[in-house]
Short mmCIF file of C-alpha atoms in Angstrom, two decimals:
data_model
loop_
_atom_site.label_atom_id
_atom_site.label_comp_id
_atom_site.label_asym_id
_atom_site.label_seq_id
_atom_site.Cartn_x
_atom_site.Cartn_y
_atom_site.Cartn_z
CA ILE A 1 -12.90 2.39 14.35
CA HIS A 2 -9.75 1.71 12.33
CA MET A 3 -10.17 -1.31 10.06
CA ARG A 4 -7.06 -3.20 9.04
CA PRO A 5 -6.99 -4.57 5.51
CA MET A 6 -7.60 -8.26 4.84
CA PHE A 7 -6.64 -10.09 1.64
CA VAL A 8 -7.50 -13.50 0.21
CA ASP A 9 -4.74 -15.22 -1.75
CA GLY A 10 -3.85 -18.86 -2.42
CA GLY A 11 -6.55 -20.28 -0.15
CA TRP A 12 -5.65 -18.07 2.80
CA VAL A 13 -7.08 -14.93 4.39
CA TYR A 14 -4.23 -12.61 5.41
CA LEU A 15 -4.38 -9.79 7.93
CA ALA A 16 -1.95 -7.68 9.93
CA ARG A 17 -2.76 -7.11 13.56
CA LYS A 18 -1.09 -6.68 16.91
CA HIS A 19 -0.24 -9.69 19.03
CA LEU A 20 1.25 -9.86 22.52
CA ILE A 21 4.95 -10.75 22.27
CA LYS A 22 6.23 -13.87 24.03
CA ASP A 23 6.49 -13.26 27.78
CA GLY A 24 4.97 -9.80 27.23
CA ASP A 25 2.89 -7.92 29.78
CA SER A 26 -0.71 -7.71 28.56
CA GLY A 27 -1.05 -4.39 30.38
CA LYS A 28 1.74 -2.72 28.38
CA ALA A 29 0.86 -1.39 24.94
CA ALA A 30 4.52 -1.61 23.86
CA ASP A 31 4.39 -5.41 24.28
CA TYR A 32 1.90 -5.70 21.42
CA VAL A 33 3.62 -5.89 18.03
CA THR A 34 2.09 -6.06 14.56
CA HIS A 35 2.33 -9.43 12.85
CA LEU A 36 1.02 -10.86 9.59
CA SER A 37 -1.38 -13.71 10.23
CA ARG A 38 -3.27 -16.06 7.98
CA ILE A 39 -6.37 -18.17 8.35
CA PRO A 40 -7.54 -20.87 5.90
CA GLU A 41 -10.27 -19.30 3.74
CA ASP A 42 -12.64 -22.15 4.66
CA GLY A 43 -12.09 -21.47 8.37
CA GLY A 44 -9.67 -22.65 10.99
CA LYS A 45 -7.02 -21.47 13.39
CA GLU A 46 -5.10 -18.23 12.91
CA GLU A 47 -1.40 -18.73 12.20
CA ILE A 48 1.15 -15.95 12.80
CA ILE A 49 3.67 -16.06 9.93
CA TYR A 50 5.63 -12.79 10.00
CA ARG A 51 6.57 -10.08 12.48
CA MET A 52 6.39 -6.62 10.90
CA ARG A 53 9.77 -4.90 11.13
CA ASP A 54 8.36 -2.26 13.48
CA ASP A 55 5.19 -0.23 13.91
CA SER A 56 5.99 1.76 10.77
CA GLU A 57 5.82 -1.24 8.39
CA THR A 58 2.30 -1.20 6.94
CA LEU A 59 0.55 -3.94 4.99
CA ALA A 60 -0.62 -2.56 1.62
CA LEU A 61 -1.54 -5.66 -0.40
CA ILE A 62 -1.18 -9.41 -0.77
CA ALA A 63 -1.42 -10.89 -4.27
CA ASP A 64 -0.04 -13.92 -6.13
CA GLY A 65 2.01 -15.13 -3.16
CA TYR A 66 3.63 -11.76 -2.40
CA MET A 67 3.13 -9.28 0.42
CA TYR A 68 3.53 -5.58 -0.40
CA THR A 69 4.33 -3.25 2.48
CA TYR A 70 5.32 0.36 3.06
CA TYR A 71 8.40 0.66 5.25
CA GLN A 72 11.02 3.42 5.65
CA SER A 73 9.67 5.43 2.68
CA LYS A 74 9.89 2.39 0.42
CA LEU A 75 7.48 -0.06 -1.21
CA TRP A 76 8.65 -3.60 -0.42
CA ARG A 77 7.75 -6.93 -2.04
CA THR A 78 8.10 -10.02 0.17
CA ASN A 79 7.80 -13.56 -1.16
CA LEU A 80 5.47 -15.39 1.25
CA GLU A 81 7.26 -18.73 0.72
CA THR A 82 10.95 -17.78 0.77
CA TRP A 83 10.59 -14.50 2.74
CA GLU A 84 12.94 -12.80 0.27
CA GLN A 85 12.41 -9.02 0.49
CA VAL A 86 13.00 -6.60 -2.37
CA VAL A 87 12.59 -2.82 -2.51
CA LEU A 88 10.36 -2.03 -5.50
CA LEU A 89 10.25 1.72 -5.04
CA ASP A 90 12.29 4.11 -2.93
CA LEU A 91 10.36 7.34 -2.51
CA GLU A 92 13.55 9.27 -1.74
CA PHE A 93 14.48 8.86 -5.41
CA ALA A 94 10.99 8.97 -6.97
CA PRO A 95 9.47 12.06 -8.60
CA PHE A 96 6.45 11.79 -6.31
CA VAL A 97 6.08 12.37 -2.57
CA ARG A 98 4.08 9.29 -1.61
CA ILE A 99 1.92 6.51 -2.99
CA LYS A 100 -1.45 5.15 -1.90
CA ASP A 101 -4.38 2.97 -2.93
CA LEU A 102 -2.31 0.00 -4.10
CA SER A 103 -4.21 -2.62 -6.12
CA TYR A 104 -3.33 -5.59 -8.33
CA LEU A 105 -4.70 -6.86 -11.64
CA ASP A 106 -3.32 -9.22 -14.28
CA GLY A 107 0.22 -9.25 -12.92
CA PHE A 108 0.57 -5.49 -12.41
CA LEU A 109 0.39 -3.20 -9.39
CA TYR A 110 -1.61 0.02 -9.67
CA PHE A 111 -1.31 2.95 -7.30
CA VAL A 112 -1.94 6.64 -6.94
CA ALA A 113 1.25 8.71 -6.95
CA ASP A 114 1.02 11.98 -5.06
CA TYR A 115 3.18 14.64 -6.73
CA GLY A 116 2.36 17.28 -4.12
CA ASP A 117 0.18 19.44 -6.37
CA ASP A 118 -1.73 16.57 -7.97
CA GLN A 119 -2.13 12.79 -8.09
CA LYS A 120 -1.77 10.43 -11.03
CA LEU A 121 -2.42 6.73 -11.57
CA LEU A 122 0.63 4.55 -12.20
CA ARG A 123 1.10 0.92 -13.16
CA MET A 124 4.14 -1.04 -11.96
CA ASP A 125 5.64 -4.37 -12.94
CA PRO A 126 6.17 -6.02 -9.53
CA GLN A 127 9.08 -8.11 -10.82
CA SER A 128 11.19 -5.33 -12.34
CA GLY A 129 9.88 -2.32 -10.39
CA GLY A 130 9.41 -0.42 -13.66
CA TRP A 131 6.43 1.94 -13.69
CA ALA A 132 4.48 4.10 -16.12
CA HIS A 133 1.54 6.50 -15.98
CA VAL A 134 -1.87 4.99 -16.75
CA VAL A 135 -3.70 8.26 -16.21
CA SER A 136 -1.34 11.20 -16.68
CA GLN A 137 -3.86 13.92 -15.92
CA PRO A 138 -4.56 14.83 -12.28
CA MET A 139 -7.14 12.57 -10.66
CA ALA A 140 -8.91 12.20 -7.33
CA ALA A 141 -9.69 8.45 -7.20
CA TYR A 142 -9.74 5.34 -9.39
CA ALA A 143 -11.16 1.85 -9.84
CA ILE A 144 -9.86 -0.89 -12.12
CA THR A 145 -11.82 -3.70 -13.76
CA ASN A 146 -10.76 -6.34 -16.27
CA ASP A 147 -12.07 -4.08 -19.03
CA ALA A 148 -11.29 -0.50 -18.07
CA VAL A 149 -9.80 2.01 -15.67
CA TYR A 150 -12.29 4.43 -14.15
CA TYR A 151 -11.12 7.62 -12.51
CA ILE A 152 -12.40 10.91 -11.22
CA PRO A 153 -10.52 13.82 -12.83
CA TYR A 154 -9.23 16.48 -10.50
CA GLU A 155 -9.12 20.13 -11.39
CA LYS A 156 -7.75 22.70 -8.99
CA ARG A 157 -10.04 25.72 -8.75
CA GLN A 158 -10.49 28.64 -6.44
CA VAL A 159 -13.90 28.70 -4.74
CA ASN A 160 -13.38 31.65 -2.41
CA ASP A 161 -13.12 35.37 -3.20
CA PRO A 162 -9.80 35.97 -5.03
CA ALA A 163 -9.80 39.61 -3.86
CA VAL A 164 -9.67 38.44 -0.23
CA TYR A 165 -7.68 35.23 -0.78
CA PRO A 166 -5.41 35.72 -3.82
CA ALA A 167 -4.56 32.56 -5.72
CA ASP A 168 -0.98 31.42 -5.52
CA SER A 169 0.96 28.38 -6.63
CA LYS A 170 1.10 26.90 -3.12
CA SER A 171 -2.61 26.51 -2.32
#
């Protein structure tokens, strides 16, 4: 089962899920399009508020009135009141291949940057898009609290027989 993320922000529960388009055929998968919906956190009717740009736009996070999505190899910030959209990070011009595990604390975004050979934890100012390493050594996973950043260090090592499987820089 694939679980879609849900976020609570400003008295609302937000989720992205597929809805049948107007006048769509319920028997055609192509007529179901991903939308951002919200429900009052104390219960109530679901309200569709945004149509994702296509099936490749993915909800990553909602925090402090902003939606963060991945779309066309970019991290986007969308204001949930004005619907203004800004590209925070274009992966075509970043030193890393992709990002994942986006989280938010005290006005900053945190994410794992995948450099191909290793991953590092970065912190980004969501207003300026400026980023810096929080953990500059390779890591496998992280968790952030108000007091500390916890992470699992990653060390590449060969566990098979090097005589049979010689180590190289690509594995």
